[in-house]
Coordinates of N, CA, C and O in Angstrom, one line a residue:
M1 N -29.4 -38.7 -29.2 CA -29.7 -38.1 -30.5 C -31.2 -38.1 -30.8 O -31.8 -37.2 -31.3
K2 N -32.0 -39.2 -30.3 CA -33.4 -39.2 -30.5 C -34.1 -38.1 -29.8 O -35.0 -37.5 -30.3
I3 N -33.7 -37.8 -28.6 CA -34.2 -36.8 -27.8 C -33.9 -35.4 -28.4 O -34.8 -34.5 -28.5
A4 N -32.7 -35.3 -28.9 CA -32.3 -34.0 -29.6 C -33.2 -33.8 -30.8 O -33.6 -32.6 -31.1
F5 N -33.5 -34.8 -31.6 CA -34.4 -34.7 -32.8 C -35.8 -34.2 -32.4 O -36.3 -33.2 -32.9
V6 N -36.4 -34.8 -31.3 CA -37.7 -34.4 -30.9 C -37.7 -32.9 -30.4 O -38.5 -32.1 -30.7
L7 N -36.7 -32.6 -29.6 CA -36.6 -31.2 -29.1 C -36.4 -30.2 -30.2 O -37.0 -29.1 -30.2
L8 N -35.6 -30.5 -31.2 CA -35.4 -29.6 -32.3 C -36.7 -29.4 -33.1 O -37.0 -28.3 -33.4
M9 N -37.4 -30.5 -33.4 CA -38.7 -30.3 -34.1 C -39.6 -29.4 -33.3 O -40.3 -28.6 -33.9
M10 N -39.7 -29.6 -32.0 CA -40.6 -28.8 -31.2 C -40.2 -27.4 -31.1 O -41.0 -26.5 -31.2
W11 N -38.9 -27.2 -31.0 CA -38.4 -25.8 -31.0 C -38.7 -25.0 -32.3 O -39.0 -23.9 -32.2
L12 N -38.6 -25.7 -33.4 CA -38.9 -25.1 -34.7 C -40.4 -24.9 -34.9 O -40.8 -24.4 -35.9
G13 N -41.2 -25.4 -34.0 CA -42.7 -25.3 -34.2 C -43.3 -26.5 -35.0 O -44.5 -26.4 -35.2
W14 N -42.5 -27.4 -35.4 CA -43.0 -28.5 -36.1 C -43.1 -29.8 -35.3 O -42.1 -30.2 -34.6
G15 N -44.3 -30.4 -35.3 CA -44.5 -31.6 -34.6 C -44.2 -32.8 -35.5 O -43.9 -32.6 -36.7
N16 N -44.3 -34.0 -35.0 CA -44.1 -35.2 -35.9 C -45.1 -36.3 -35.7 O -44.9 -37.4 -36.0
D17 N -46.3 -35.9 -35.1 CA -47.3 -36.9 -34.8 C -48.7 -36.3 -35.2 O -49.1 -35.3 -34.6
L18 N -49.3 -36.8 -36.2 CA -50.5 -36.3 -36.7 C -51.7 -36.4 -35.7 O -52.5 -35.4 -35.6
S19 N -51.8 -37.4 -34.9 CA -52.8 -37.5 -34.0 C -52.7 -36.4 -32.9 O -53.8 -35.9 -32.5
V20 N -51.5 -36.1 -32.5 CA -51.3 -35.0 -31.5 C -51.7 -33.7 -32.2 O -52.4 -32.8 -31.6
A21 N -51.3 -33.5 -33.4 CA -51.7 -32.3 -34.2 C -53.2 -32.2 -34.3 O -53.7 -31.0 -34.2
Q22 N -53.9 -33.2 -34.6 CA -55.3 -33.2 -34.7 C -56.0 -32.7 -33.4 O -56.9 -31.9 -33.4
Q23 N -55.5 -33.2 -32.3 CA -56.0 -32.8 -31.0 C -55.8 -31.3 -30.8 O -56.7 -30.6 -30.3
E24 N -54.6 -30.9 -31.1 CA -54.3 -29.5 -30.9 C -55.1 -28.6 -31.9 O -55.6 -27.6 -31.5
A25 N -55.3 -29.1 -33.1 CA -56.1 -28.3 -34.1 C -57.5 -28.2 -33.6 O -58.1 -27.1 -33.7
R26 N -58.1 -29.3 -33.1 CA -59.5 -29.2 -32.6 C -59.6 -28.2 -31.4 O -60.5 -27.4 -31.4
G27 N -58.7 -28.3 -30.5 CA -58.7 -27.5 -29.3 C -58.5 -26.0 -29.6 O -59.0 -25.1 -28.9
Q28 N -57.7 -25.7 -30.6 CA -57.4 -24.3 -30.9 C -58.0 -23.8 -32.2 O -57.7 -22.7 -32.6
H29 N -58.9 -24.6 -32.9 CA -59.5 -24.2 -34.1 C -58.6 -23.8 -35.2 O -58.7 -22.7 -35.7
K30 N -57.6 -24.7 -35.4 CA -56.6 -24.4 -36.4 C -56.6 -25.5 -37.5 O -57.1 -26.5 -37.3
L31 N -56.0 -25.2 -38.6 CA -55.7 -26.1 -39.7 C -54.4 -26.8 -39.4 O -53.5 -26.3 -38.7
I32 N -54.2 -27.9 -40.1 CA -52.9 -28.7 -40.0 C -52.2 -28.6 -41.3 O -52.8 -28.8 -42.4
L33 N -50.9 -28.2 -41.2 CA -50.0 -28.2 -42.4 C -49.0 -29.4 -42.3 O -48.2 -29.4 -41.4
L34 N -49.1 -30.3 -43.2 CA -48.3 -31.5 -43.2 C -47.3 -31.4 -44.3 O -47.7 -31.2 -45.5
N35 N -46.0 -31.5 -44.0 CA -45.0 -31.3 -45.0 C -44.1 -32.6 -45.0 O -43.6 -33.1 -44.0
F36 N -44.0 -33.2 -46.2 CA -43.2 -34.3 -46.5 C -41.9 -33.8 -47.0 O -41.8 -33.1 -48.0
S37 N -40.8 -34.2 -46.4 CA -39.5 -33.6 -46.7 C -38.4 -34.7 -46.7 O -38.5 -35.7 -45.9
G38 N -37.4 -34.5 -47.5 CA -36.2 -35.3 -47.4 C -35.1 -34.3 -47.0 O -34.4 -33.7 -47.8
S39 N -34.9 -34.2 -45.7 CA -34.1 -33.1 -45.2 C -32.7 -33.1 -45.5 O -32.0 -32.1 -45.4
D40 N -32.1 -34.3 -45.9 CA -30.7 -34.3 -46.1 C -30.4 -34.7 -47.6 O -29.2 -35.0 -47.9
W41 N -31.4 -34.7 -48.5 CA -31.1 -35.1 -49.8 C -31.9 -34.4 -50.9 O -31.6 -34.3 -52.1
C42 N -33.0 -33.8 -50.5 CA -34.0 -33.2 -51.4 C -33.7 -31.7 -51.5 O -34.1 -30.9 -50.5
G43 N -33.1 -31.2 -52.5 CA -32.8 -29.8 -52.7 C -34.0 -28.9 -52.6 O -34.0 -27.9 -51.8
P44 N -35.1 -29.2 -53.3 CA -36.3 -28.3 -53.2 C -36.9 -28.3 -51.8 O -37.5 -27.3 -51.3
C45 N -36.8 -29.5 -51.0 CA -37.3 -29.5 -49.7 C -36.5 -28.6 -48.8 O -37.1 -27.9 -47.9
I46 N -35.2 -28.6 -48.9 CA -34.3 -27.7 -48.1 C -34.6 -26.3 -48.4 O -34.7 -25.4 -47.5
K47 N -34.8 -26.0 -49.7 CA -35.1 -24.6 -50.1 C -36.4 -24.1 -49.6 O -36.6 -23.0 -49.1
L48 N -37.4 -25.0 -49.7 CA -38.8 -24.7 -49.2 C -38.7 -24.4 -47.7 O -39.3 -23.4 -47.2
K49 N -38.0 -25.2 -46.9 CA -37.9 -25.0 -45.5 C -37.3 -23.6 -45.2 O -37.8 -22.9 -44.4
K50 N -36.2 -23.4 -45.9 CA -35.4 -22.1 -45.6 C -36.2 -20.9 -46.1 O -36.3 -19.9 -45.4
D51 N -36.7 -20.9 -47.3 CA -37.3 -19.7 -47.9 C -38.7 -19.4 -47.5 O -39.1 -18.3 -47.4
V52 N -39.5 -20.5 -47.2 CA -40.9 -20.3 -46.9 C -41.1 -20.6 -45.4 O -41.5 -19.7 -44.6
F53 N -40.9 -21.8 -44.9 CA -41.2 -22.2 -43.6 C -40.4 -21.5 -42.5 O -40.9 -21.3 -41.4
E54 N -39.2 -21.0 -42.8 CA -38.5 -20.3 -41.8 C -38.6 -18.8 -41.9 O -38.0 -18.0 -41.2
S55 N -39.4 -18.3 -42.9 CA -39.6 -16.9 -43.0 C -40.5 -16.3 -41.9 O -41.3 -17.0 -41.3
A56 N -40.2 -15.1 -41.5 CA -41.0 -14.4 -40.4 C -42.5 -14.4 -40.7 O -43.3 -14.6 -39.8
D57 N -42.8 -14.1 -42.0 CA -44.2 -14.1 -42.4 C -44.9 -15.4 -42.1 O -46.0 -15.5 -41.6
F58 N -44.3 -16.5 -42.6 CA -44.9 -17.8 -42.4 C -45.0 -18.1 -40.9 O -46.0 -18.6 -40.4
Q59 N -43.9 -17.9 -40.2 CA -43.9 -18.3 -38.8 C -45.0 -17.5 -38.0 O -45.6 -18.1 -37.1
S60 N -45.1 -16.3 -38.3 CA -46.1 -15.4 -37.6 C -47.5 -15.9 -37.9 O -48.4 -16.1 -37.0
F61 N -47.8 -16.2 -39.2 CA -49.1 -16.7 -39.6 C -49.4 -18.1 -39.0 O -50.5 -18.4 -38.4
A62 N -48.4 -19.0 -39.0 CA -48.5 -20.4 -38.5 C -48.8 -20.4 -37.0 O -49.7 -21.2 -36.6
E63 N -48.2 -19.5 -36.3 CA -48.4 -19.5 -34.8 C -49.9 -19.3 -34.5 O -50.4 -19.9 -33.5
S64 N -50.6 -18.5 -35.2 CA -52.0 -18.2 -34.9 C -53.0 -19.1 -35.7 O -54.1 -19.2 -35.3
N65 N -52.5 -19.7 -36.8 CA -53.5 -20.4 -37.7 C -53.3 -21.9 -38.0 O -54.2 -22.5 -38.5
L66 N -52.1 -22.4 -37.7 CA -51.7 -23.7 -38.1 C -51.1 -24.6 -37.0 O -50.4 -24.0 -36.1
V67 N -51.3 -25.8 -37.2 CA -50.5 -26.8 -36.4 C -49.6 -27.5 -37.5 O -50.1 -28.0 -38.5
L68 N -48.3 -27.5 -37.2 CA -47.3 -27.9 -38.2 C -46.8 -29.3 -37.9 O -46.5 -29.6 -36.8
V69 N -46.8 -30.2 -39.0 CA -46.3 -31.5 -38.8 C -45.4 -31.8 -40.0 O -45.7 -31.5 -41.1
R70 N -44.2 -32.3 -39.7 CA -43.2 -32.6 -40.7 C -43.0 -34.1 -40.7 O -42.7 -34.7 -39.6
A71 N -43.1 -34.8 -41.9 CA -42.8 -36.2 -42.0 C -41.5 -36.2 -42.8 O -41.5 -36.0 -44.0
D72 N -40.4 -36.4 -42.1 CA -39.1 -36.4 -42.8 C -38.6 -37.8 -43.2 O -38.9 -38.7 -42.4
F73 N -38.0 -37.8 -44.3 CA -37.4 -39.1 -44.8 C -36.0 -38.9 -45.2 O -35.6 -38.9 -46.4
P74 N -35.1 -38.7 -44.2 CA -33.7 -38.6 -44.4 C -33.0 -39.9 -45.0 O -33.6 -40.9 -44.7
R75 N -32.0 -39.7 -45.7 CA -31.3 -40.9 -46.3 C -30.0 -41.2 -45.6 O -29.6 -42.4 -45.6
L76 N -29.3 -40.2 -45.1 CA -28.0 -40.4 -44.5 C -28.1 -41.2 -43.2 O -29.0 -40.9 -42.4
K77 N -27.2 -42.1 -43.0 CA -27.3 -43.0 -41.8 C -27.3 -42.1 -40.5 O -28.0 -42.4 -39.6
K78 N -26.4 -41.1 -40.5 CA -26.3 -40.3 -39.3 C -27.6 -39.5 -39.0 O -27.8 -39.1 -37.8
N79 N -28.5 -39.4 -39.9 CA -29.8 -38.6 -39.8 C -31.0 -39.5 -39.6 O -32.1 -39.0 -39.6
Q80 N -30.8 -40.8 -39.6 CA -31.9 -41.7 -39.5 C -32.8 -41.4 -38.3 O -32.3 -41.1 -37.2
L81 N -34.1 -41.6 -38.5 CA -35.1 -41.3 -37.4 C -35.2 -42.6 -36.5 O -34.9 -43.7 -37.0
P82 N -35.7 -42.4 -35.3 CA -36.0 -43.5 -34.5 C -37.0 -44.4 -35.2 O -37.9 -43.9 -36.0
K83 N -37.0 -45.7 -35.0 CA -37.8 -46.6 -35.7 C -39.3 -46.3 -35.6 O -40.1 -46.4 -36.5
D84 N -39.7 -45.9 -34.4 CA -41.2 -45.6 -34.2 C -41.6 -44.4 -35.0 O -42.7 -44.3 -35.5
Q85 N -40.7 -43.4 -35.0 CA -41.0 -42.2 -35.8 C -41.0 -42.5 -37.3 O -41.9 -42.0 -38.1
Q86 N -40.1 -43.4 -37.8 CA -40.1 -43.8 -39.2 C -41.4 -44.5 -39.5 O -41.9 -44.3 -40.6
A87 N -41.9 -45.3 -38.6 CA -43.1 -46.0 -38.9 C -44.3 -45.0 -39.0 O -45.2 -45.2 -39.8
K88 N -44.3 -44.0 -38.1 CA -45.4 -43.0 -38.2 C -45.3 -42.2 -39.5 O -46.3 -42.0 -40.2
N89 N -44.1 -41.9 -39.9 CA -43.9 -41.2 -41.2 C -44.3 -42.0 -42.4 O -44.9 -41.6 -43.3
D90 N -44.0 -43.3 -42.3 CA -44.4 -44.2 -43.4 C -45.9 -44.3 -43.5 O -46.5 -44.3 -44.6
A91 N -46.6 -44.4 -42.3 CA -48.0 -44.4 -42.3 C -48.6 -43.1 -42.9 O -49.6 -43.2 -43.7
L92 N -48.0 -42.0 -42.6 CA -48.5 -40.7 -43.2 C -48.3 -40.7 -44.7 O -49.2 -40.3 -45.4
A93 N -47.2 -41.3 -45.1 CA -46.9 -41.3 -46.6 C -47.9 -42.2 -47.3 O -48.4 -41.9 -48.4
E94 N -48.3 -43.3 -46.7 CA -49.2 -44.3 -47.2 C -50.6 -43.6 -47.4 O -51.3 -43.8 -48.3
R95 N -50.9 -42.7 -46.4 CA -52.3 -42.1 -46.4 C -52.3 -40.8 -47.3 O -53.3 -40.6 -48.0
Y96 N -51.2 -40.0 -47.2 CA -51.3 -38.7 -47.9 C -50.3 -38.5 -49.0 O -50.4 -37.5 -49.7
N97 N -49.3 -39.4 -49.2 CA -48.3 -39.2 -50.2 C -47.9 -40.5 -50.9 O -46.8 -40.9 -50.9
H98 N -48.9 -41.2 -51.4 CA -48.7 -42.5 -51.9 C -47.9 -42.4 -53.2 O -47.4 -43.5 -53.6
D99 N -47.7 -41.3 -53.9 CA -46.9 -41.2 -55.0 C -45.4 -40.9 -54.7 O -44.6 -40.8 -55.6
G100 N -45.1 -40.6 -53.4 CA -43.8 -40.4 -53.0 C -43.2 -39.1 -53.5 O -42.0 -39.0 -53.8
K101 N -43.9 -38.0 -53.5 CA -43.5 -36.7 -54.0 C -42.7 -36.0 -52.9 O -43.2 -36.0 -51.7
F102 N -41.7 -35.3 -53.2 CA -40.9 -34.5 -52.3 C -40.5 -33.2 -53.0 O -39.9 -33.2 -54.1
P103 N -40.7 -32.1 -52.3 CA -41.5 -31.9 -51.2 C -43.0 -32.0 -51.5 O -43.4 -31.7 -52.7
L104 N -43.8 -32.4 -50.6 CA -45.3 -32.3 -50.7 C -45.8 -31.7 -49.5 O -45.4 -32.1 -48.4
T105 N -46.6 -30.7 -49.6 CA -47.2 -30.0 -48.4 C -48.7 -30.1 -48.6 O -49.3 -29.9 -49.6
V106 N -49.3 -30.6 -47.5 CA -50.8 -30.9 -47.5 C -51.4 -30.1 -46.4 O -51.0 -30.2 -45.2
L107 N -52.5 -29.4 -46.7 CA -53.3 -28.7 -45.8 C -54.5 -29.6 -45.4 O -55.2 -30.1 -46.3
L108 N -54.7 -29.8 -44.1 CA -55.7 -30.7 -43.6 C -56.6 -30.0 -42.6 O -56.1 -29.0 -41.9
N109 N -57.8 -30.4 -42.5 CA -58.7 -29.9 -41.4 C -58.4 -30.8 -40.2 O -57.6 -31.7 -40.2
E110 N -59.0 -30.5 -39.0 CA -58.7 -31.3 -37.8 C -59.1 -32.7 -37.9 O -58.6 -33.5 -37.1
Q111 N -59.9 -33.1 -38.8 CA -60.3 -34.5 -39.0 C -59.3 -35.3 -39.9 O -59.4 -36.5 -40.1
G112 N -58.4 -34.5 -40.5 CA -57.4 -35.2 -41.4 C -57.9 -35.2 -42.9 O -57.2 -35.8 -43.7
K113 N -58.9 -34.4 -43.2 CA -59.4 -34.3 -44.6 C -58.5 -33.4 -45.3 O -58.2 -32.3 -44.9
V114 N -58.1 -33.8 -46.5 CA -57.2 -32.9 -47.4 C -58.0 -31.8 -47.9 O -59.1 -31.9 -48.6
L115 N -57.5 -30.6 -47.7 CA -58.1 -29.3 -48.2 C -57.4 -28.8 -49.4 O -58.0 -28.3 -50.3
K116 N -56.1 -29.0 -49.4 CA -55.2 -28.4 -50.5 C -53.9 -29.1 -50.5 O -53.4 -29.5 -49.4
E117 N -53.2 -29.3 -51.6 CA -51.9 -29.8 -51.7 C -51.0 -28.9 -52.5 O -51.5 -28.3 -53.5
W118 N -49.8 -28.8 -52.1 CA -48.7 -28.1 -52.9 C -47.7 -29.1 -53.2 O -47.0 -29.7 -52.3
D119 N -47.5 -29.4 -54.5 CA -46.5 -30.3 -55.0 C -45.2 -29.6 -55.4 O -45.3 -28.7 -56.3
G120 N -44.1 -29.9 -54.7 CA -42.9 -29.2 -55.1 C -42.6 -27.9 -54.3 O -43.3 -27.6 -53.4
Y121 N -41.6 -27.2 -54.8 CA -41.2 -26.0 -54.1 C -42.2 -24.9 -54.4 O -42.6 -24.7 -55.6
Q122 N -42.6 -24.1 -53.4 CA -43.5 -23.0 -53.6 C -42.7 -21.7 -53.3 O -42.3 -21.5 -52.1
P123 N -42.3 -21.0 -54.3 CA -41.4 -19.8 -54.1 C -42.1 -18.6 -53.4 O -41.4 -17.7 -52.9
S124 N -43.4 -18.6 -53.3 CA -44.1 -17.4 -52.8 C -44.8 -17.7 -51.4 O -45.8 -18.3 -51.4
T125 N -44.2 -17.2 -50.4 CA -44.8 -17.4 -49.1 C -46.1 -16.7 -49.0 O -47.1 -17.3 -48.5
S126 N -46.2 -15.5 -49.6 CA -47.5 -14.7 -49.5 C -48.6 -15.5 -50.3 O -49.8 -15.5 -49.8
K127 N -48.3 -16.1 -51.4 CA -49.3 -16.8 -52.2 C -49.8 -18.0 -51.4 O -51.0 -18.3 -51.3
M128 N -48.8 -18.8 -50.8 CA -49.2 -19.9 -50.0 C -50.1 -19.5 -48.8 O -51.1 -20.2 -48.6
L129 N -49.7 -18.5 -48.1 CA -50.5 -18.0 -47.0 C -51.9 -17.6 -47.4 O -52.9 -17.8 -46.7
S130 N -52.0 -16.9 -48.5 CA -53.3 -16.5 -49.1 C -54.1 -17.7 -49.4 O -55.3 -17.7 -49.1
E131 N -53.6 -18.7 -50.0 CA -54.3 -19.9 -50.3 C -54.8 -20.6 -49.0 O -55.9 -21.2 -49.0
I132 N -54.0 -20.6 -48.0 CA -54.4 -21.3 -46.7 C -55.5 -20.4 -46.1 O -56.5 -21.0 -45.6
Q133 N -55.4 -19.1 -46.1 CA -56.3 -18.2 -45.5 C -57.7 -18.5 -46.1 O -58.7 -18.3 -45.4
H134 N -57.8 -18.9 -47.4 CA -59.1 -19.2 -48.0 C -59.9 -20.2 -47.3 O -61.1 -20.2 -47.3
F135 N -59.2 -21.1 -46.6 CA -59.8 -22.2 -45.9 C -60.1 -21.9 -44.4 O -60.7 -22.7 -43.7
R136 N -59.7 -20.8 -43.9 CA -59.9 -20.4 -42.5 C -61.3 -20.0 -42.3 O -62.0 -19.5 -42.9

């Protein structure tokens, strides 16, 4: 199951390690989009993933401009993350989501500096992409 989780995240274009994302962002001159999600309990998180992050427009833009990182915090026992991944996500939350907001999406530069935050569900893919483009 742990291997399946990692493969699924990679297949969807989302990584789960900020340090790896920073290396990729530096090498490819991209920004990092960090998304805090409760994949099995947070309705707005699920809707954001489906409506925005899985849209063709977002995926096309992200492929050329972003390195994607998801910090997931599932609650159901069957969806629990490996302990090392949970520790990484907890550390990301301590650094970037100390108020525990879900969903929270954070745009970072390759050094990890916060450029912009989106708190909650963002219904407009085009608006979000336009705001990200401002930092390119």
